[in-house]
XYZ file of C-alpha atoms in Angstrom:
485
model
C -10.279 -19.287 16.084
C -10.681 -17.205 12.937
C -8.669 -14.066 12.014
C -10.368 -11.264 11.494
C -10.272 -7.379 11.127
C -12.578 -5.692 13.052
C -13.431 -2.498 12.137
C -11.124 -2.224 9.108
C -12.519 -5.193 6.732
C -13.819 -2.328 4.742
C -10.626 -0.582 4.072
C -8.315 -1.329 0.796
C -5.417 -3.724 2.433
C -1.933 -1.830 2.516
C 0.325 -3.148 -0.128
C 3.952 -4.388 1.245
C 6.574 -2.771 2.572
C 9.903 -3.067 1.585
C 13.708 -1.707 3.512
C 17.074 -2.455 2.901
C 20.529 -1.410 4.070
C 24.148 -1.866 2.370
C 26.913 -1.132 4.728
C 25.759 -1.170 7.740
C 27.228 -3.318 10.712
C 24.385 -5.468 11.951
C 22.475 -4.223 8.933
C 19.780 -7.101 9.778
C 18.939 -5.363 13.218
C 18.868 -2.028 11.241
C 16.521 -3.403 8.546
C 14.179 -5.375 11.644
C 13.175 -1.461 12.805
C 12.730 -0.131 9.372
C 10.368 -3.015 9.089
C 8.836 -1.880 12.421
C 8.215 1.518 10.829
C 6.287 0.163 7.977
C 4.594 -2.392 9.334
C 1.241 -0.448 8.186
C 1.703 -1.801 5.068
C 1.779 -5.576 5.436
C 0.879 -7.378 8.795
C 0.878 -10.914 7.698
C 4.408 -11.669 7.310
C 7.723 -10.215 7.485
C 11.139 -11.433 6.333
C 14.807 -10.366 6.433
C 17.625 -11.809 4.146
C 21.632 -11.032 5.066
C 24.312 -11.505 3.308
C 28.177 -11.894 5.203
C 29.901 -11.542 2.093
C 30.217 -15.421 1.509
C 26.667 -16.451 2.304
C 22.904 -15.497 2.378
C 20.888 -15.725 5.398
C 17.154 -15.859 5.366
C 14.824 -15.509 8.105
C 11.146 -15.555 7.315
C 7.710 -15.545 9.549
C 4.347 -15.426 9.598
C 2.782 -12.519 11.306
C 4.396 -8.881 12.603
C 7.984 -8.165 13.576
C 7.590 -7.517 16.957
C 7.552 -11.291 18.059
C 9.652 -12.218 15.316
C 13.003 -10.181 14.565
C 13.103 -8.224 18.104
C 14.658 -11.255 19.276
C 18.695 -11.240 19.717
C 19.123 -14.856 18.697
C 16.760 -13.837 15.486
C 19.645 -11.333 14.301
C 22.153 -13.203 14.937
C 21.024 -15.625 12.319
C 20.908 -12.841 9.778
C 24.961 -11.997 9.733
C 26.349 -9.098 7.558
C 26.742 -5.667 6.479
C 24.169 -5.804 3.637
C 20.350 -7.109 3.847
C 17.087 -6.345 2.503
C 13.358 -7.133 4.261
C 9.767 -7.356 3.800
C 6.357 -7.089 5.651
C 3.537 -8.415 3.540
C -0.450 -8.191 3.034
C -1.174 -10.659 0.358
C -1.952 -9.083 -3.016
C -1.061 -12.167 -5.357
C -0.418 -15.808 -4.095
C -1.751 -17.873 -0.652
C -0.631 -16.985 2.779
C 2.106 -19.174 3.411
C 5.443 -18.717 4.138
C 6.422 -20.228 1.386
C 5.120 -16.846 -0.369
C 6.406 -14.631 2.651
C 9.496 -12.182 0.971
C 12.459 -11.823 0.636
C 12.533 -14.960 -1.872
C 15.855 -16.260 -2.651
C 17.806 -17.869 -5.363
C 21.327 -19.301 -6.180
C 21.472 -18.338 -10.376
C 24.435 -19.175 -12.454
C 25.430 -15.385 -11.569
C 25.312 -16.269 -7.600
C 23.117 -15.769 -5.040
C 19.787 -13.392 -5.719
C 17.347 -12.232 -2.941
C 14.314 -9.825 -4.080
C 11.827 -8.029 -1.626
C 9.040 -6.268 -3.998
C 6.508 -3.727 -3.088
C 3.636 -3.992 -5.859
C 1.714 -6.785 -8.602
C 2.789 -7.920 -11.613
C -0.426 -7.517 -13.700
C 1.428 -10.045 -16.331
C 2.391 -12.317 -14.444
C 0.058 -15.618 -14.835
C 0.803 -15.359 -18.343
C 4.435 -15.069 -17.571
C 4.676 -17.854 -15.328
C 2.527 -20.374 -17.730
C 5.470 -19.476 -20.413
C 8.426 -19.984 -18.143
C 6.692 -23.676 -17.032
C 6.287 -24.399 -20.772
C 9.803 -23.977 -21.076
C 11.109 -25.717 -17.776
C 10.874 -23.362 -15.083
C 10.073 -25.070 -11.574
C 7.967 -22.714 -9.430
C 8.513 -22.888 -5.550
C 5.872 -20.038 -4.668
C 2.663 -18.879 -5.934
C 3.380 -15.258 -5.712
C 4.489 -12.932 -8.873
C 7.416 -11.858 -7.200
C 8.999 -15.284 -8.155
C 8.169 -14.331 -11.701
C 11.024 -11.732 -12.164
C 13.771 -14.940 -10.668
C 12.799 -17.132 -13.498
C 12.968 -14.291 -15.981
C 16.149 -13.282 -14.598
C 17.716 -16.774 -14.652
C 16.610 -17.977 -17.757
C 17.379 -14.842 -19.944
C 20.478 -14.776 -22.507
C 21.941 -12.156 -21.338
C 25.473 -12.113 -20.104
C 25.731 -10.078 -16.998
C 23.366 -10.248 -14.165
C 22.518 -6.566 -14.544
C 21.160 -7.065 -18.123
C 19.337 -10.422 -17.003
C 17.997 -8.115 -14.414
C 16.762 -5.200 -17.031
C 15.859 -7.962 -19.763
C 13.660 -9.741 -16.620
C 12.042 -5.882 -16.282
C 11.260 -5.567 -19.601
C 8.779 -8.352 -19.675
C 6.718 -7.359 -16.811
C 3.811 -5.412 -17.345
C 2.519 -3.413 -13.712
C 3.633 -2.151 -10.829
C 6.818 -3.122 -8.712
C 9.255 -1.279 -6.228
C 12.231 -3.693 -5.903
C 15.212 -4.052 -3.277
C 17.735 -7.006 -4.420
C 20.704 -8.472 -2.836
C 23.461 -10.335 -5.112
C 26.870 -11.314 -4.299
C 28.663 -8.008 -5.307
C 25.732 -5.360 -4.152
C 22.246 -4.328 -3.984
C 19.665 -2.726 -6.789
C 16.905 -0.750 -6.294
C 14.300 0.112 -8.796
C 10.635 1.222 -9.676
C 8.566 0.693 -12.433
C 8.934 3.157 -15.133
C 5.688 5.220 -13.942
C 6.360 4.940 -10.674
C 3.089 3.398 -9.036
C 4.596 2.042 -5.535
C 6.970 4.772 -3.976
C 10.241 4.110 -2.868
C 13.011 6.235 -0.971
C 17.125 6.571 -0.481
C 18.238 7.818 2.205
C 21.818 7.913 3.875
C 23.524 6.738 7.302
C 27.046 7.727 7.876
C 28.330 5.718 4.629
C 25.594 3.272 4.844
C 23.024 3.283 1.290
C 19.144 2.740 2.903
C 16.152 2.303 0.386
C 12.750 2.247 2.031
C 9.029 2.565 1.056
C 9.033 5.672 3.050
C 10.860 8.735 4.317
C 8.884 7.389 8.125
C 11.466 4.345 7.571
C 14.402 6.004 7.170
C 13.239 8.340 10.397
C 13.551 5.388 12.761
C 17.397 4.207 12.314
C 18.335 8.148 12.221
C 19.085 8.041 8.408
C 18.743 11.318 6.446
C 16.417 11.325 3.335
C 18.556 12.225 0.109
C 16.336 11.857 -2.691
C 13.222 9.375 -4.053
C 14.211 6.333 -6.401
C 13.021 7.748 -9.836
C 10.586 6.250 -11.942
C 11.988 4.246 -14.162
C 15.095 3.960 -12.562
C 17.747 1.398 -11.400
C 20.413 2.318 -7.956
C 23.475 0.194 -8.058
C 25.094 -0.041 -5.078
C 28.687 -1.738 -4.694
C 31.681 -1.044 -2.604
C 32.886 2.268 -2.729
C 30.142 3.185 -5.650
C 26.374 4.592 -5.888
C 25.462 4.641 -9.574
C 22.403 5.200 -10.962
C 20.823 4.482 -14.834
C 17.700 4.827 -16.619
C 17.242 1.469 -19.129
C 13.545 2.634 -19.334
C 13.178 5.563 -21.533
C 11.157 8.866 -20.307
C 7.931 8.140 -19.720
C 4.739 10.103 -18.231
C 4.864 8.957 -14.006
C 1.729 8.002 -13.020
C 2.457 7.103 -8.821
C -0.618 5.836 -6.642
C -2.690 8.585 -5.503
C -3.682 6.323 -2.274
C -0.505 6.720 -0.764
C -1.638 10.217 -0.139
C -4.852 9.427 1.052
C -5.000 5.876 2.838
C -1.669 3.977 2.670
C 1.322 5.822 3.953
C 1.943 7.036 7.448
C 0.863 10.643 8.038
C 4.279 11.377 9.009
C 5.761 10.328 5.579
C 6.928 12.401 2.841
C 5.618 10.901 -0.881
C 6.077 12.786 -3.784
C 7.627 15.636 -2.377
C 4.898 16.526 0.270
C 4.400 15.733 3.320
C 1.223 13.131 3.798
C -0.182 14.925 6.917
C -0.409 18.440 5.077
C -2.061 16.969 1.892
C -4.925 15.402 3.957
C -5.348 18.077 5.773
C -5.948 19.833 2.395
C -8.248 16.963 1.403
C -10.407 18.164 4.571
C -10.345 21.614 3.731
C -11.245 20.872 0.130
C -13.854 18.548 1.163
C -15.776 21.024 3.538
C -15.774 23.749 0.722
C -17.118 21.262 -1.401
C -19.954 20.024 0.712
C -20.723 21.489 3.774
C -23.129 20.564 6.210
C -24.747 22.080 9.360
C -23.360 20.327 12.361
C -22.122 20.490 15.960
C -18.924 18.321 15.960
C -16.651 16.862 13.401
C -15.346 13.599 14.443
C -12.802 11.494 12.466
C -13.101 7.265 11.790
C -9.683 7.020 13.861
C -6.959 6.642 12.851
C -6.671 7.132 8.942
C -9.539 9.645 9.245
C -7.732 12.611 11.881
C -5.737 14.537 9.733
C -8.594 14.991 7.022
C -10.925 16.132 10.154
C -8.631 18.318 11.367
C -8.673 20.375 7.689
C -12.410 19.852 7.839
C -13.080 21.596 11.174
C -10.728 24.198 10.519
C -12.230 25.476 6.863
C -15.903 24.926 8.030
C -15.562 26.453 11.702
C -17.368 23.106 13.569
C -15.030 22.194 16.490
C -13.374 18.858 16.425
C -13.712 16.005 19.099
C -12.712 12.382 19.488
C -16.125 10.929 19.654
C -14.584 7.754 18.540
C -12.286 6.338 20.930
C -10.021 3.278 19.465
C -8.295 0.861 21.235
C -4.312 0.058 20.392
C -4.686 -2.961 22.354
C -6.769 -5.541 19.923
C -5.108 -8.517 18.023
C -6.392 -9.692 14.706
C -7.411 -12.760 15.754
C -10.004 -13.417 18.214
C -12.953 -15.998 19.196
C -16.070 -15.665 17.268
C -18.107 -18.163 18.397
C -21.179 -16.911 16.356
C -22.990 -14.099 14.467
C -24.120 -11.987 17.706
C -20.120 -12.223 18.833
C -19.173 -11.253 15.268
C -21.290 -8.293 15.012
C -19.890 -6.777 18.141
C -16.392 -7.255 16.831
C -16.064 -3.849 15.939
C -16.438 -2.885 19.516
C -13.157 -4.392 20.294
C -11.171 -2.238 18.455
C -13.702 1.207 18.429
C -16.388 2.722 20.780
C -18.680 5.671 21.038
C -17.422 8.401 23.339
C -20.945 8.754 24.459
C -20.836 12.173 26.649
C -19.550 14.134 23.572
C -21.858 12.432 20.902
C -25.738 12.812 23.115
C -27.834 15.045 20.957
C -25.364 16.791 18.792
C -25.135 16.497 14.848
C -22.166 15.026 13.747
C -20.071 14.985 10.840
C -17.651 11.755 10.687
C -14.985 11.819 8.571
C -13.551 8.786 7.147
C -10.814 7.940 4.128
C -13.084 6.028 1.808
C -15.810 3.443 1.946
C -14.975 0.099 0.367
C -17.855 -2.391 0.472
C -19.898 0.524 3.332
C -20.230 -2.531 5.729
C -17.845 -0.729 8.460
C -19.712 2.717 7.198
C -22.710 1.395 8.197
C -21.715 0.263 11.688
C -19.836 3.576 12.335
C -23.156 5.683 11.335
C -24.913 3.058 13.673
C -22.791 3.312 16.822
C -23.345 7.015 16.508
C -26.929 6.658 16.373
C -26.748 4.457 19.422
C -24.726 6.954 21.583
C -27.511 9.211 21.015
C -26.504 11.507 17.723
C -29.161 13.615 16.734
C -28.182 13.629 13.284
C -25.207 11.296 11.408
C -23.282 12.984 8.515
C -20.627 11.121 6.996
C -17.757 12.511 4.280
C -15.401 11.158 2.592
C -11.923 12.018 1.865
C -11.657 9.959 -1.317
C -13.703 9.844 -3.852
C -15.624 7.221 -4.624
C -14.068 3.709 -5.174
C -15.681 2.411 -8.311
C -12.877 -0.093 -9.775
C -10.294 -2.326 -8.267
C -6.391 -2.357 -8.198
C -4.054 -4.404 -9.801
C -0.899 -2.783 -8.819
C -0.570 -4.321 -5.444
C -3.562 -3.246 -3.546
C -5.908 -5.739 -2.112
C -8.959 -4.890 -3.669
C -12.704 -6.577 -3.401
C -13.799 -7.751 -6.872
C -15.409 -4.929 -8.137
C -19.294 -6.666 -7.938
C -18.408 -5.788 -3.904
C -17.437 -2.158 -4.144
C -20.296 0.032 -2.707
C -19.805 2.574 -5.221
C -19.645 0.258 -8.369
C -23.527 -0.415 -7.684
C -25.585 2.400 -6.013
C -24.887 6.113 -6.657
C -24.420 8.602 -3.491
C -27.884 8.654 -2.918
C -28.089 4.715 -2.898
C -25.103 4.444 -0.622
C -26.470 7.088 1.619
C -29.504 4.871 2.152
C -27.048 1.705 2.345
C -25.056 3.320 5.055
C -28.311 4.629 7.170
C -26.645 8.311 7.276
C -28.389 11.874 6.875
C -26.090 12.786 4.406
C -22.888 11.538 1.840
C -20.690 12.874 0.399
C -16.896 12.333 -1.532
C -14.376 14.931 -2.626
C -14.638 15.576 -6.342
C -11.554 13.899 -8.677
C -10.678 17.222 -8.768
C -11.170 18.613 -5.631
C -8.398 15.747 -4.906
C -5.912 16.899 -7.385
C -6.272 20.428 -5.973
C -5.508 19.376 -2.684
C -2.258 17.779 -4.092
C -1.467 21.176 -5.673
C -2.051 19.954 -8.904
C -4.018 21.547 -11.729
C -6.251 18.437 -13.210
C -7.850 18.689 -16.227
C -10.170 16.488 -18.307
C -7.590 16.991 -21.387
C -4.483 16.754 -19.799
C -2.910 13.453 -18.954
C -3.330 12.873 -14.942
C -0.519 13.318 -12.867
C -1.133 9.969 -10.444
C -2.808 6.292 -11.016
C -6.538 7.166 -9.986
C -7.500 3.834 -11.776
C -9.778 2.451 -8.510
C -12.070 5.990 -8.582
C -11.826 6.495 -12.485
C -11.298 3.178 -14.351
C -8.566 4.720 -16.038
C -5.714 2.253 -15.973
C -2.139 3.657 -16.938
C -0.852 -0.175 -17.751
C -2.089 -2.940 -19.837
C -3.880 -5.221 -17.763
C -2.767 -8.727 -19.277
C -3.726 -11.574 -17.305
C -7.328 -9.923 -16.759
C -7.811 -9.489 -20.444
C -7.058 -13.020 -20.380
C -9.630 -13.962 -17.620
C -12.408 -11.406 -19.842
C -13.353 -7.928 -19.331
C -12.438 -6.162 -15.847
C -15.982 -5.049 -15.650
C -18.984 -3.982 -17.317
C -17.538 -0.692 -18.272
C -15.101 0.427 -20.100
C -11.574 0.871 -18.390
C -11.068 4.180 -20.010
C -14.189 5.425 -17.730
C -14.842 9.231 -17.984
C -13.224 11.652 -15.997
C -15.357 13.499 -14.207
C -13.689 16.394 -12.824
């Protein structure tokens, strides 16, 4: 048996997700459907920690949450009105549970439970500091970083151990922790991973997104601010800002890849904006075709905008099936290859003879690319277009994205032309930098600072990158790549 991913092993892996819930009766079954709702963003492992006011409870597990936490005798381990969870795609640290979040603690302040949505760029330094000085590591992941910073700082209360521990850290983190008297939620102070609070009769819910807070009929009040800390304790929501102002740079993938289409990020809703990618990207290069058919399912919305500014009539000429596990039999290279026809598959009467435009997110290493343009070919397309909604990934993330080193990136060795011969399509094309922005409704421009982290399409990285200074130079180009708008 080997696990696989058919189909999407050339996609950037989703982050984590991250939910919690403070005064909720059965807050655990509350936080096992937020978790549901945002399993899109980590489908290795999940995990739920309680507490019942005297005690934490953890439950942790490799794989989704359905199997895991829709179980009656699973909640009932996880007593309480306050708990916090996690579904995870490795970013930093083996898959094992012993990495799978929430990770818990018992400090000299009481118990401490931390879910975290993001990648501590410092963090290998960080940790070879804390061992130096007598920390015992029970994980490999960075997320056990902030504990030891926390514990081991001189500060008196937990909430300045907590903002001393932040202080340190270089990257990007959305945090939900549990301690004995409440919860905190926080971002990094330019806001690269999203979080959301929302509001349930008198219950406090934080969430990765709005989608989350849909699910357990919770209304959306407001984002967590960049830079900022939510305290939540009986009978009080406070809120400061031990950060200082500074410029927000939040991911620009959540808008094109990562989030759910029915999400709000930012202030707009995800559907809308990729629409508006599509639209941008058929004024920007249009082609003569017959159909316009998205890469399903991250590539509909974006198709829809594209048929409807260039007049070609949408179709589904790429039916997926909902049905296909990640793991699967591959008893050799012929078995492999068809792998993809598990999960995808040619609608053949609608693709015979017509030119077709395919619409995808972004192409990663181009090996899925490639196998789209050729099922196409074999269902008979006269001619195979392909655009992208993205453009092009040259560099790779450090802020919690699962990105190929960047010798593997498609774009980070051939040009379009190159790729377009990699791929075996008629024609390639990406939406511009800019063309991007303006689909966000933002004005970007070469001399102004950018309004989102674009580091993976323009090199230009809004944090120091510690630990990979440490390892040598990120790549053969500078990190402050020109913008090409």
């Amino acid at each position: 048996m080997l696990t696989t991913h058919p189909f999407d092993d050339d996609k950037l892996r989703e982050e984590c997700g991250i939910f919690g819930v403070w005064g909720a009766e059965k807050a655990a079954a509350m936080v096992a459907l937020g978790l549901h709702a945002l399993q899109h963003r980590g489908q290795e492992a999940a995990g739920i920690t309680s507490f019942d006011g005297r005690e934490f409870h953890t439950l942790r597990a490799m794989g989704h949450v359905a199997g895991n936490f829709d179980k009656d005798d699973a909640i009932r381990k996880l007593p309480g009105e306050i708990a916090c969870g996690h579904v995870r795609y490795s970013t930093t640290g083996e898959t094992a549970l012993r990495n799978v979040q929430p990770l818990f603690a018992d400090l000299a302040t009481g118990g401490f439970a931390i879910a975290h949505n993001g990648n501590i760029s410092n963090a290998m330094k960080l940790r070879r500091d804390l061992v130096r000085n007598g920390s015992i590591f029970q994980s490999t992941s960075d997320t056990e970083t902030i504990i030891h910073l926390v514990a081991t700082s001189t500060y008196r209360t937990l909430l300045d151990k907590f903002i001393d521990a932040l202080r340190q850290v270089e990257g990007a983190y959305s945090l939900i922790c549990m301690t004995n008297e409440g919860m905190m939620a926080c971002r990094d102070p330019l806001g690269i991973r999203p979080l959301v609070m929302g509001r349930l009769g008198k219950s406090v819910i934080f969430a990765s997104e709005t989608v989350a807070l849909d699910v357990v009929g919770a209304e959306f009040e407001r984002q967590v601010d960049p830079g900022e800390i939510v305290i939540v304790t009986e009978g009080e929501v406070r809120s400061i800002r031990p950060f200082g102002s500074i410029h927000p740079r939040p991911c620009i993938f959540e808008h094109v890849y990562f989030s759910r289409p029915d999400s709000i990020v930012d202030s707009k809703s995800v559907y809308t904006v990729r629409k508006a990618i599509g639209a941008q990207l058929a004024l920007e290069s249009p082609v003569e075709a017959d159909l316009v058919v998205p890469v399903p399912d991250s590539g509909v919305p974006a198709a829809l905008g594209f048929a409807q500014a260039s007049g070609i009539p949408f179709e589904l000429g790429i039916i997926r099936s909902h049905y296909v596990g990640r793991t699967f039999i591959q008893p050799g290279d012929q078995v492999r290859h068809l792998g993809v026809k598990l999960k995808h598959n040619a609608n053949r009467e609608l693709i015979g003879g017509k030119r077709v435009v395919l619409i995808d997110d972004s192409i990663v290493r181009g090996t899925t690319s490639l196998k789209i343009v050729q099922m196409m070919r074999d269902a008979g397309a006269a001619e195979v277009h392909m655009r992208i909604a993205s453009p092009p990934t040259r560099h790779s993330c450090f802020y919690g994205v699962d990105t190929p080193e960047r010798a593997k990136l498609l774009a980070a060795q051939y040009d379009v032309a190159g790729m377009t011969d990699f791929i075996s399509a008629d024609s390639l094309a990406f939406i511009s930098i800019g063309g991007l922005y303006k689909a966000l409704g933002e004005a970007q421009r070469a001399d102004v600072r950018p309004q989102y982290c674009d580091a993976c399409f323009t090199g230009d990285y809004p944090t120091r990158l510690t630990d990979q200074d440490d390892l040598g130079p990120v790549d053969q180009f500078s990190l402050l790549a020109e913008r090409v708008i």
